[in-house]
Amino acid sequence: MDAAIIGPMAESARYVGVVGPSDASDGELAVAEAVGQRLGGAGWIVVCGGLGGVMAAACRGAQAAGGMTVGLLPGMSRAAGNPHLTVSLPTGLGEMRNGLLVRASDALVAVGGSWGTLSEIALALRTGRPVIGLGTWGVDTGDRAAPAVIPVSDVDDVVVAVRSALALPEPDGG
């Protein structure tokens, strides 16, 4: 990709993190791929942990839609990234990259759930990032006034929910 294209695109684009288990079920993988396709089709950059499972499936979907993907890898090798990454960024941070992923994203979409997914959801909610959830963890805030995961039941609702959470206008013609 030409740097002249990436610069302006990166400045104005929305970055949407997709999180979920690396050891995902076939159903979660199918949902993640469809989510990635919808996000990439909306022109948003998909950010993930860069490895397999939900991360690779979302990137595969975004790539199929012509979208850009960024993987924040836990180790120091770009080669460890999944084959559907536009940009592989080795961080050397291990699971601590979860905080970096949250901070690099305007919103998160959580598909399924693992302990890493739960930590990403908690960090996102704590830092004011909206979290859209498809079959993921619920967060009971008790009596505290706190943001919650925005549940959706269908991948077709993900883009609408992200657009609403970020107060983005509808695209032309839509």
Tab-separated table of N, CA and C in Angstrom:
chain	number	residue	atom	x	y	z
A	1	MET	N	0.843	-1.169	0.000
A	1	MET	CA	0.000	0.000	0.000
A	1	MET	C	0.893	1.238	0.000
A	2	ASP	N	0.586	2.219	-0.786
A	2	ASP	CA	1.352	3.441	-0.941
A	2	ASP	C	1.239	4.314	0.310
A	3	ALA	N	2.349	4.868	0.779
A	3	ALA	CA	2.349	5.715	1.973
A	3	ALA	C	1.454	6.933	1.789
A	4	ALA	N	1.336	7.421	0.554
A	4	ALA	CA	0.475	8.567	0.289
A	4	ALA	C	-0.988	8.217	0.537
A	5	ILE	N	-1.323	6.947	0.401
A	5	ILE	CA	-2.693	6.504	0.656
A	5	ILE	C	-2.883	6.239	2.144
A	6	ILE	N	-1.924	5.575	2.763
A	6	ILE	CA	-2.060	5.197	4.169
A	6	ILE	C	-2.146	6.421	5.068
A	7	GLY	N	-1.317	7.441	4.843
A	7	GLY	CA	-1.315	8.625	5.701
A	7	GLY	C	-2.673	9.269	5.845
A	8	PRO	N	-3.290	9.742	4.758
A	8	PRO	CA	-4.606	10.364	4.876
A	8	PRO	C	-5.667	9.388	5.384
A	9	MET	N	-5.602	8.129	4.954
A	9	MET	CA	-6.589	7.153	5.390
A	9	MET	C	-6.457	6.932	6.893
A	10	ALA	N	-5.244	6.786	7.375
A	10	ALA	CA	-5.029	6.520	8.791
A	10	ALA	C	-5.465	7.703	9.649
A	11	GLU	N	-5.347	8.898	9.128
A	11	GLU	CA	-5.715	10.092	9.880
A	11	GLU	C	-7.220	10.188	10.085
A	12	SER	N	-8.008	9.831	9.085
A	12	SER	CA	-9.455	10.016	9.167
A	12	SER	C	-10.227	8.740	9.453
A	13	ALA	N	-9.606	7.604	9.307
A	13	ALA	CA	-10.314	6.330	9.465
A	13	ALA	C	-10.621	6.040	10.922
A	14	ARG	N	-11.593	5.192	11.113
A	14	ARG	CA	-11.915	4.682	12.444
A	14	ARG	C	-11.236	3.335	12.614
A	15	TYR	N	-10.707	3.116	13.785
A	15	TYR	CA	-10.036	1.865	14.118
A	15	TYR	C	-10.950	1.082	15.054
A	16	VAL	N	-11.322	-0.114	14.640
A	16	VAL	CA	-12.218	-0.939	15.446
A	16	VAL	C	-11.486	-2.218	15.825
A	17	GLY	N	-11.294	-2.410	17.121
A	17	GLY	CA	-10.650	-3.617	17.607
A	17	GLY	C	-11.623	-4.779	17.589
A	18	VAL	N	-11.154	-5.928	17.159
A	18	VAL	CA	-11.951	-7.151	17.236
A	18	VAL	C	-11.206	-8.096	18.165
A	19	VAL	N	-11.888	-8.519	19.219
A	19	VAL	CA	-11.273	-9.372	20.228
A	19	VAL	C	-12.098	-10.636	20.415
A	20	GLY	N	-11.418	-11.681	20.831
A	20	GLY	CA	-12.070	-12.962	21.065
A	20	GLY	C	-11.018	-14.034	21.229
A	21	PRO	N	-11.455	-15.246	21.497
A	21	PRO	CA	-10.510	-16.321	21.804
A	21	PRO	C	-9.677	-16.772	20.615
A	22	SER	N	-8.432	-17.128	20.900
A	22	SER	CA	-7.600	-17.732	19.855
A	22	SER	C	-8.020	-19.181	19.637
A	23	ASP	N	-8.565	-19.805	20.662
A	23	ASP	CA	-9.085	-21.169	20.566
A	23	ASP	C	-10.603	-21.073	20.434
A	24	ALA	N	-11.063	-20.624	19.271
A	24	ALA	CA	-12.477	-20.328	19.043
A	24	ALA	C	-13.205	-21.511	18.413
A	25	SER	N	-14.510	-21.539	18.638
A	25	SER	CA	-15.348	-22.562	18.013
A	25	SER	C	-15.556	-22.216	16.542
A	26	ASP	N	-16.029	-23.181	15.773
A	26	ASP	CA	-16.325	-22.926	14.360
A	26	ASP	C	-17.350	-21.810	14.217
A	27	GLY	N	-18.339	-21.782	15.103
A	27	GLY	CA	-19.350	-20.731	15.063
A	27	GLY	C	-18.763	-19.362	15.329
A	28	GLU	N	-17.878	-19.273	16.331
A	28	GLU	CA	-17.234	-17.994	16.633
A	28	GLU	C	-16.357	-17.533	15.482
A	29	LEU	N	-15.676	-18.467	14.835
A	29	LEU	CA	-14.832	-18.113	13.688
A	29	LEU	C	-15.669	-17.563	12.544
A	30	ALA	N	-16.810	-18.187	12.281
A	30	ALA	CA	-17.690	-17.718	11.203
A	30	ALA	C	-18.229	-16.324	11.519
A	31	VAL	N	-18.624	-16.105	12.768
A	31	VAL	CA	-19.126	-14.794	13.175
A	31	VAL	C	-18.017	-13.751	13.062
A	32	ALA	N	-16.824	-14.077	13.534
A	32	ALA	CA	-15.705	-13.131	13.482
A	32	ALA	C	-15.355	-12.760	12.048
A	33	GLU	N	-15.370	-13.732	11.153
A	33	GLU	CA	-15.075	-13.432	9.752
A	33	GLU	C	-16.130	-12.502	9.167
A	34	ALA	N	-17.397	-12.762	9.481
A	34	ALA	CA	-18.472	-11.896	8.990
A	34	ALA	C	-18.360	-10.494	9.588
A	35	VAL	N	-18.001	-10.402	10.864
A	35	VAL	CA	-17.801	-9.100	11.503
A	35	VAL	C	-16.677	-8.346	10.793
A	36	GLY	N	-15.556	-9.010	10.562
A	36	GLY	CA	-14.443	-8.376	9.863
A	36	GLY	C	-14.837	-7.885	8.485
A	37	GLN	N	-15.633	-8.683	7.791
A	37	GLN	CA	-16.083	-8.296	6.454
A	37	GLN	C	-16.952	-7.041	6.516
A	38	ARG	N	-17.839	-6.981	7.505
A	38	ARG	CA	-18.700	-5.797	7.643
A	38	ARG	C	-17.868	-4.565	8.003
A	39	LEU	N	-16.933	-4.724	8.931
A	39	LEU	CA	-16.107	-3.584	9.346
A	39	LEU	C	-15.221	-3.102	8.204
A	40	GLY	N	-14.566	-4.033	7.517
A	40	GLY	CA	-13.737	-3.673	6.370
A	40	GLY	C	-14.557	-3.028	5.270
A	41	GLY	N	-15.763	-3.543	5.055
A	41	GLY	CA	-16.658	-2.983	4.046
A	41	GLY	C	-17.117	-1.577	4.384
A	42	ALA	N	-17.147	-1.257	5.683
A	42	ALA	CA	-17.522	0.088	6.121
A	42	ALA	C	-16.350	1.063	5.994
A	43	GLY	N	-15.175	0.538	5.623
A	43	GLY	CA	-14.002	1.394	5.466
A	43	GLY	C	-13.219	1.599	6.745
A	44	TRP	N	-13.509	0.804	7.767
A	44	TRP	CA	-12.816	0.940	9.039
A	44	TRP	C	-11.625	0.001	9.099
A	45	ILE	N	-10.614	0.388	9.830
A	45	ILE	CA	-9.414	-0.422	10.006
A	45	ILE	C	-9.650	-1.384	11.165
A	46	VAL	N	-9.424	-2.661	10.916
A	46	VAL	CA	-9.600	-3.687	11.943
A	46	VAL	C	-8.281	-3.864	12.690
A	47	VAL	N	-8.343	-3.720	14.008
A	47	VAL	CA	-7.181	-3.886	14.876
A	47	VAL	C	-7.409	-5.138	15.721
A	48	CYS	N	-6.377	-5.955	15.861
A	48	CYS	CA	-6.525	-7.176	16.660
A	48	CYS	C	-5.178	-7.560	17.260
A	49	GLY	N	-5.177	-8.668	17.982
A	49	GLY	CA	-3.955	-9.173	18.592
A	49	GLY	C	-3.033	-9.872	17.621
A	50	GLY	N	-3.461	-10.014	16.370
A	50	GLY	CA	-2.586	-10.474	15.300
A	50	GLY	C	-2.357	-11.955	15.164
A	51	LEU	N	-2.916	-12.762	16.055
A	51	LEU	CA	-2.654	-14.197	15.992
A	51	LEU	C	-3.821	-14.933	15.342
A	52	GLY	N	-4.148	-16.142	15.831
A	52	GLY	CA	-5.159	-16.980	15.206
A	52	GLY	C	-6.534	-16.825	15.824
A	53	GLY	N	-7.399	-17.777	15.546
A	53	GLY	CA	-8.747	-17.786	16.090
A	53	GLY	C	-9.576	-16.623	15.597
A	54	VAL	N	-10.268	-15.963	16.527
A	54	VAL	CA	-11.127	-14.829	16.186
A	54	VAL	C	-10.325	-13.740	15.489
A	55	MET	N	-9.083	-13.528	15.918
A	55	MET	CA	-8.248	-12.476	15.329
A	55	MET	C	-8.022	-12.726	13.843
A	56	ALA	N	-7.610	-13.925	13.480
A	56	ALA	CA	-7.342	-14.260	12.076
A	56	ALA	C	-8.623	-14.252	11.259
A	57	ALA	N	-9.709	-14.756	11.837
A	57	ALA	CA	-10.975	-14.805	11.104
A	57	ALA	C	-11.472	-13.398	10.785
A	58	ALA	N	-11.403	-12.484	11.753
A	58	ALA	CA	-11.831	-11.106	11.513
A	58	ALA	C	-10.970	-10.451	10.440
A	59	CYS	N	-9.668	-10.700	10.482
A	59	CYS	CA	-8.762	-10.140	9.470
A	59	CYS	C	-9.050	-10.714	8.088
A	60	ARG	N	-9.333	-12.005	8.028
A	60	ARG	CA	-9.666	-12.642	6.748
A	60	ARG	C	-10.907	-11.980	6.147
A	61	GLY	N	-11.918	-11.740	6.975
A	61	GLY	CA	-13.133	-11.092	6.502
A	61	GLY	C	-12.890	-9.666	6.046
A	62	ALA	N	-12.132	-8.908	6.833
A	62	ALA	CA	-11.836	-7.519	6.466
A	62	ALA	C	-11.046	-7.461	5.172
A	63	GLN	N	-10.077	-8.357	5.043
A	63	GLN	CA	-9.253	-8.408	3.830
A	63	GLN	C	-10.109	-8.746	2.609
A	64	ALA	N	-11.046	-9.669	2.766
A	64	ALA	CA	-11.929	-10.048	1.659
A	64	ALA	C	-12.782	-8.872	1.200
A	65	ALA	N	-13.073	-7.947	2.122
A	65	ALA	CA	-13.865	-6.767	1.788
A	65	ALA	C	-12.997	-5.603	1.327
A	66	GLY	N	-11.692	-5.838	1.185
A	66	GLY	CA	-10.787	-4.777	0.750
A	66	GLY	C	-10.331	-3.876	1.881
A	67	GLY	N	-10.546	-4.307	3.125
A	67	GLY	CA	-10.191	-3.492	4.276
A	67	GLY	C	-8.751	-3.662	4.711
A	68	MET	N	-8.344	-2.792	5.618
A	68	MET	CA	-6.994	-2.806	6.173
A	68	MET	C	-7.038	-3.425	7.564
A	69	THR	N	-6.011	-4.215	7.900
A	69	THR	CA	-5.943	-4.862	9.207
A	69	THR	C	-4.599	-4.588	9.864
A	70	VAL	N	-4.636	-4.424	11.180
A	70	VAL	CA	-3.429	-4.180	11.961
A	70	VAL	C	-3.389	-5.196	13.095
A	71	GLY	N	-2.275	-5.897	13.214
A	71	GLY	CA	-2.104	-6.863	14.290
A	71	GLY	C	-1.044	-6.410	15.263
A	72	LEU	N	-1.413	-6.312	16.541
A	72	LEU	CA	-0.473	-5.972	17.611
A	72	LEU	C	-0.012	-7.286	18.234
A	73	LEU	N	1.127	-7.747	17.791
A	73	LEU	CA	1.612	-9.080	18.146
A	73	LEU	C	2.232	-9.112	19.540
A	74	PRO	N	2.071	-10.232	20.249
A	74	PRO	CA	2.603	-10.318	21.610
A	74	PRO	C	4.120	-10.425	21.675
A	75	GLY	N	4.729	-11.013	20.679
A	75	GLY	CA	6.172	-11.249	20.692
A	75	GLY	C	6.936	-10.235	19.863
A	76	MET	N	8.125	-10.631	19.446
A	76	MET	CA	9.013	-9.731	18.716
A	76	MET	C	9.153	-10.068	17.239
A	77	SER	N	8.395	-11.046	16.752
A	77	SER	CA	8.537	-11.475	15.364
A	77	SER	C	7.308	-11.133	14.537
A	78	ARG	N	7.521	-10.396	13.452
A	78	ARG	CA	6.427	-10.112	12.521
A	78	ARG	C	5.897	-11.394	11.886
A	79	ALA	N	6.769	-12.370	11.741
A	79	ALA	CA	6.391	-13.634	11.103
A	79	ALA	C	5.338	-14.395	11.904
A	80	ALA	N	5.155	-14.069	13.168
A	80	ALA	CA	4.169	-14.763	14.005
A	80	ALA	C	2.743	-14.331	13.701
A	81	GLY	N	2.580	-13.233	12.972
A	81	GLY	CA	1.246	-12.723	12.672
A	81	GLY	C	0.483	-13.611	11.717
A	82	ASN	N	-0.837	-13.511	11.778
A	82	ASN	CA	-1.656	-14.305	10.863
A	82	ASN	C	-1.495	-13.779	9.436
A	83	PRO	N	-1.793	-14.595	8.437
A	83	PRO	CA	-1.523	-14.206	7.047
A	83	PRO	C	-2.472	-13.152	6.480
A	84	HIS	N	-3.433	-12.700	7.285
A	84	HIS	CA	-4.416	-11.740	6.782
A	84	HIS	C	-4.185	-10.335	7.327
A	85	LEU	N	-2.982	-10.068	7.809
A	85	LEU	CA	-2.652	-8.753	8.350
A	85	LEU	C	-2.068	-7.855	7.267
A	86	THR	N	-2.543	-6.630	7.210
A	86	THR	CA	-1.932	-5.622	6.348
A	86	THR	C	-0.654	-5.123	7.009
A	87	VAL	N	-0.736	-4.910	8.322
A	87	VAL	CA	0.390	-4.417	9.106
A	87	VAL	C	0.560	-5.311	10.335
A	88	SER	N	1.759	-5.852	10.522
A	88	SER	CA	2.099	-6.656	11.702
A	88	SER	C	3.043	-5.844	12.575
A	89	LEU	N	2.628	-5.575	13.805
A	89	LEU	CA	3.450	-4.784	14.721
A	89	LEU	C	3.848	-5.631	15.925
A	90	PRO	N	5.081	-6.132	15.960
A	90	PRO	CA	5.531	-6.884	17.126
A	90	PRO	C	5.728	-5.928	18.301
A	91	THR	N	5.141	-6.271	19.456
A	91	THR	CA	5.210	-5.372	20.608
A	91	THR	C	6.141	-5.871	21.708
A	92	GLY	N	6.354	-7.183	21.783
A	92	GLY	CA	7.132	-7.735	22.880
A	92	GLY	C	6.437	-7.608	24.229
A	93	LEU	N	5.139	-7.329	24.220
A	93	LEU	CA	4.403	-7.066	25.452
A	93	LEU	C	3.598	-8.250	25.970
A	94	GLY	N	3.550	-9.344	25.236
A	94	GLY	CA	2.720	-10.465	25.668
A	94	GLY	C	1.271	-10.036	25.798
A	95	GLU	N	0.610	-10.498	26.868
A	95	GLU	CA	-0.794	-10.143	27.080
A	95	GLU	C	-0.984	-8.671	27.432
A	96	MET	N	0.072	-7.994	27.822
A	96	MET	CA	-0.052	-6.570	28.133
A	96	MET	C	-0.407	-5.762	26.889
A	97	ARG	N	-0.276	-6.369	25.718
A	97	ARG	CA	-0.664	-5.664	24.499
A	97	ARG	C	-2.164	-5.411	24.471
A	98	ASN	N	-2.933	-6.099	25.319
A	98	ASN	CA	-4.377	-5.881	25.370
A	98	ASN	C	-4.693	-4.413	25.637
A	99	GLY	N	-3.943	-3.790	26.535
A	99	GLY	CA	-4.144	-2.371	26.814
A	99	GLY	C	-3.809	-1.502	25.618
A	100	LEU	N	-2.763	-1.857	24.906
A	100	LEU	CA	-2.385	-1.128	23.697
A	100	LEU	C	-3.470	-1.255	22.632
A	101	LEU	N	-4.002	-2.450	22.463
A	101	LEU	CA	-5.065	-2.683	21.487
A	101	LEU	C	-6.282	-1.820	21.815
A	102	VAL	N	-6.655	-1.779	23.084
A	102	VAL	CA	-7.802	-0.972	23.506
A	102	VAL	C	-7.543	0.500	23.221
A	103	ARG	N	-6.375	0.989	23.591
A	103	ARG	CA	-6.057	2.409	23.387
A	103	ARG	C	-5.940	2.780	21.910
A	104	ALA	N	-5.568	1.831	21.072
A	104	ALA	CA	-5.427	2.094	19.637
A	104	ALA	C	-6.763	2.049	18.904
A	105	SER	N	-7.805	1.581	19.571
A	105	SER	CA	-9.108	1.386	18.931
A	105	SER	C	-10.101	2.451	19.375
A	106	ASP	N	-10.966	2.846	18.441
A	106	ASP	CA	-12.048	3.772	18.779
A	106	ASP	C	-13.203	3.037	19.443
A	107	ALA	N	-13.381	1.781	19.097
A	107	ALA	CA	-14.421	0.920	19.666
A	107	ALA	C	-13.925	-0.511	19.565
A	108	LEU	N	-14.545	-1.399	20.344
A	108	LEU	CA	-14.197	-2.821	20.307
A	108	LEU	C	-15.426	-3.640	19.958
A	109	VAL	N	-15.202	-4.716	19.220
A	109	VAL	CA	-16.229	-5.729	18.999
A	109	VAL	C	-15.685	-7.016	19.598
A	110	ALA	N	-16.417	-7.572	20.556
A	110	ALA	CA	-16.007	-8.814	21.210
A	110	ALA	C	-16.857	-9.958	20.678
A	111	VAL	N	-16.185	-10.985	20.168
A	111	VAL	CA	-16.856	-12.176	19.638
A	111	VAL	C	-16.430	-13.355	20.500
A	112	GLY	N	-17.399	-13.994	21.154
A	112	GLY	CA	-17.050	-15.104	22.031
A	112	GLY	C	-16.315	-14.589	23.251
A	113	GLY	N	-15.631	-15.486	23.938
A	113	GLY	CA	-14.955	-15.010	25.130
A	113	GLY	C	-13.906	-15.950	25.671
A	114	SER	N	-12.833	-15.359	26.117
A	114	SER	CA	-11.764	-16.043	26.840
A	114	SER	C	-11.340	-15.064	27.932
A	115	TRP	N	-10.391	-15.468	28.770
A	115	TRP	CA	-9.930	-14.552	29.813
A	115	TRP	C	-9.304	-13.303	29.207
A	116	GLY	N	-8.578	-13.457	28.113
A	116	GLY	CA	-7.995	-12.293	27.445
A	116	GLY	C	-9.069	-11.353	26.925
A	117	THR	N	-10.146	-11.926	26.387
A	117	THR	CA	-11.269	-11.125	25.895
A	117	THR	C	-11.881	-10.329	27.045
A	118	LEU	N	-12.060	-10.988	28.181
A	118	LEU	CA	-12.636	-10.312	29.344
A	118	LEU	C	-11.760	-9.144	29.782
A	119	SER	N	-10.448	-9.331	29.772
A	119	SER	CA	-9.555	-8.235	30.170
A	119	SER	C	-9.660	-7.074	29.185
A	120	GLU	N	-9.771	-7.374	27.900
A	120	GLU	CA	-9.898	-6.316	26.891
A	120	GLU	C	-11.217	-5.566	27.049
A	121	ILE	N	-12.289	-6.295	27.333
A	121	ILE	CA	-13.585	-5.649	27.563
A	121	ILE	C	-13.489	-4.712	28.765
A	122	ALA	N	-12.921	-5.195	29.867
A	122	ALA	CA	-12.807	-4.376	31.078
A	122	ALA	C	-11.962	-3.127	30.831
A	123	LEU	N	-10.837	-3.285	30.162
A	123	LEU	CA	-9.982	-2.129	29.864
A	123	LEU	C	-10.699	-1.130	28.967
A	124	ALA	N	-11.432	-1.628	27.980
A	124	ALA	CA	-12.162	-0.737	27.075
A	124	ALA	C	-13.229	0.048	27.830
A	125	LEU	N	-14.021	-0.638	28.635
A	125	LEU	CA	-15.072	0.052	29.383
A	125	LEU	C	-14.477	1.051	30.369
A	126	ARG	N	-13.373	0.686	30.992
A	126	ARG	CA	-12.727	1.585	31.951
A	126	ARG	C	-12.205	2.848	31.276
A	127	THR	N	-11.767	2.736	30.037
A	127	THR	CA	-11.191	3.890	29.333
A	127	THR	C	-12.197	4.583	28.409
A	128	GLY	N	-13.461	4.202	28.514
A	128	GLY	CA	-14.498	4.899	27.762
A	128	GLY	C	-14.664	4.459	26.322
A	129	ARG	N	-14.073	3.331	25.960
A	129	ARG	CA	-14.265	2.816	24.606
A	129	ARG	C	-15.541	1.983	24.584
A	130	PRO	N	-16.425	2.211	23.619
A	130	PRO	CA	-17.616	1.366	23.539
A	130	PRO	C	-17.245	-0.055	23.125
A	131	VAL	N	-17.962	-1.019	23.695
A	131	VAL	CA	-17.753	-2.426	23.380
A	131	VAL	C	-19.061	-3.003	22.862
A	132	ILE	N	-19.011	-3.532	21.650
A	132	ILE	CA	-20.141	-4.226	21.048
A	132	ILE	C	-19.888	-5.712	21.260
A	133	GLY	N	-20.877	-6.433	21.761
A	133	GLY	CA	-20.666	-7.836	22.086
A	133	GLY	C	-21.563	-8.789	21.330
A	134	LEU	N	-20.950	-9.821	20.779
A	134	LEU	CA	-21.666	-10.913	20.106
A	134	LEU	C	-21.325	-12.212	20.829
A	135	GLY	N	-22.235	-12.700	21.655
A	135	GLY	CA	-21.993	-13.949	22.365
A	135	GLY	C	-20.785	-13.897	23.268
A	136	THR	N	-20.625	-12.784	23.972
A	136	THR	CA	-19.434	-12.601	24.801
A	136	THR	C	-19.808	-12.394	26.254
A	137	TRP	N	-18.827	-12.016	27.038
A	137	TRP	CA	-19.007	-11.783	28.459
A	137	TRP	C	-19.994	-10.649	28.709
A	138	GLY	N	-20.802	-10.795	29.744
A	138	GLY	CA	-21.591	-9.690	30.256
A	138	GLY	C	-20.861	-9.160	31.477
A	139	VAL	N	-20.973	-7.891	31.739
A	139	VAL	CA	-20.289	-7.295	32.880
A	139	VAL	C	-21.348	-6.722	33.807
A	140	ASP	N	-21.470	-7.300	34.990
A	140	ASP	CA	-22.430	-6.834	35.983
A	140	ASP	C	-21.782	-5.707	36.771
A	141	THR	N	-22.312	-4.513	36.629
A	141	THR	CA	-21.733	-3.355	37.303
A	141	THR	C	-22.383	-3.105	38.659
A	142	GLY	N	-23.311	-3.976	39.051
A	142	GLY	CA	-23.975	-3.798	40.339
A	142	GLY	C	-24.716	-2.484	40.369
A	143	ASP	N	-24.554	-1.746	41.453
A	143	ASP	CA	-25.229	-0.453	41.601
A	143	ASP	C	-24.398	0.709	41.070
A	144	ARG	N	-23.203	0.408	40.583
A	144	ARG	CA	-22.332	1.474	40.084
A	144	ARG	C	-22.804	1.946	38.708
A	145	ALA	N	-22.734	3.244	38.533
A	145	ALA	CA	-23.012	3.799	37.208
A	145	ALA	C	-21.769	3.567	36.368
A	146	ALA	N	-21.853	2.654	35.450
A	146	ALA	CA	-20.694	2.309	34.629
A	146	ALA	C	-21.179	1.877	33.252
A	147	PRO	N	-20.344	2.065	32.253
A	147	PRO	CA	-20.735	1.617	30.912
A	147	PRO	C	-20.837	0.095	30.865
A	148	ALA	N	-21.598	-0.382	29.932
A	148	ALA	CA	-21.780	-1.826	29.781
A	148	ALA	C	-21.508	-2.233	28.341
A	149	VAL	N	-21.334	-3.519	28.151
A	149	VAL	CA	-21.206	-4.065	26.802
A	149	VAL	C	-22.535	-3.845	26.082
A	150	ILE	N	-22.467	-3.402	24.845
A	150	ILE	CA	-23.662	-3.216	24.020
A	150	ILE	C	-23.898	-4.526	23.280
A	151	PRO	N	-24.913	-5.286	23.696
A	151	PRO	CA	-25.109	-6.595	23.065
A	151	PRO	C	-25.816	-6.476	21.718
A	152	VAL	N	-25.354	-7.248	20.763
A	152	VAL	CA	-26.060	-7.407	19.490
A	152	VAL	C	-26.183	-8.904	19.247
A	153	SER	N	-27.216	-9.287	18.531
A	153	SER	CA	-27.441	-10.716	18.319
A	153	SER	C	-27.106	-11.164	16.911
A	154	ASP	N	-26.782	-10.219	16.042
A	154	ASP	CA	-26.549	-10.553	14.642
A	154	ASP	C	-25.412	-9.704	14.088
A	155	VAL	N	-24.598	-10.285	13.222
A	155	VAL	CA	-23.473	-9.529	12.656
A	155	VAL	C	-23.934	-8.314	11.868
A	156	ASP	N	-25.134	-8.367	11.310
A	156	ASP	CA	-25.632	-7.220	10.552
A	156	ASP	C	-25.855	-6.002	11.441
A	157	ASP	N	-25.963	-6.220	12.751
A	157	ASP	CA	-26.175	-5.114	13.685
A	157	ASP	C	-24.871	-4.489	14.179
A	158	VAL	N	-23.741	-5.105	13.883
A	158	VAL	CA	-22.460	-4.628	14.418
A	158	VAL	C	-22.112	-3.241	13.896
A	159	VAL	N	-22.156	-3.035	12.593
A	159	VAL	CA	-21.787	-1.736	12.022
A	159	VAL	C	-22.733	-0.652	12.524
A	160	VAL	N	-24.017	-0.959	12.597
A	160	VAL	CA	-24.997	0.002	13.107
A	160	VAL	C	-24.666	0.372	14.551
A	161	ALA	N	-24.340	-0.630	15.368
A	161	ALA	CA	-24.023	-0.384	16.780
A	161	ALA	C	-22.734	0.423	16.938
A	162	VAL	N	-21.713	0.107	16.157
A	162	VAL	CA	-20.457	0.870	16.224
A	162	VAL	C	-20.707	2.306	15.772
A	163	ARG	N	-21.415	2.459	14.670
A	163	ARG	CA	-21.713	3.801	14.146
A	163	ARG	C	-22.471	4.622	15.199
A	164	SER	N	-23.447	4.001	15.851
A	164	SER	CA	-24.227	4.681	16.880
A	164	SER	C	-23.364	5.017	18.098
A	165	ALA	N	-22.565	4.062	18.563
A	165	ALA	CA	-21.728	4.277	19.747
A	165	ALA	C	-20.707	5.387	19.533
A	166	LEU	N	-20.226	5.524	18.308
A	166	LEU	CA	-19.233	6.558	17.993
A	166	LEU	C	-19.873	7.830	17.438
A	167	ALA	N	-21.212	7.848	17.381
A	167	ALA	CA	-21.964	8.995	16.857
A	167	ALA	C	-21.491	9.379	15.458
A	168	LEU	N	-21.328	8.372	14.612
A	168	LEU	CA	-20.896	8.601	13.235
A	168	LEU	C	-22.114	8.757	12.337
A	169	PRO	N	-22.042	9.635	11.350
A	169	PRO	CA	-23.166	9.784	10.425
A	169	PRO	C	-23.288	8.563	9.516
A	170	GLU	N	-24.475	8.382	9.011
A	170	GLU	CA	-24.687	7.330	8.020
A	170	GLU	C	-23.901	7.689	6.761
A	171	PRO	N	-23.388	6.679	6.057
A	171	PRO	CA	-22.668	6.975	4.811
A	171	PRO	C	-23.625	7.516	3.761
A	172	ASP	N	-23.074	8.212	2.769
A	172	ASP	CA	-23.899	8.732	1.676
A	172	ASP	C	-24.675	7.602	1.039
A	173	GLY	N	-25.948	7.860	0.794
A	173	GLY	CA	-26.783	6.852	0.144
A	173	GLY	C	-27.319	5.829	1.114
A	174	GLY	N	-27.082	5.992	2.431
A	174	GLY	CA	-27.521	4.984	3.386
A	174	GLY	C	-28.353	5.480	4.474
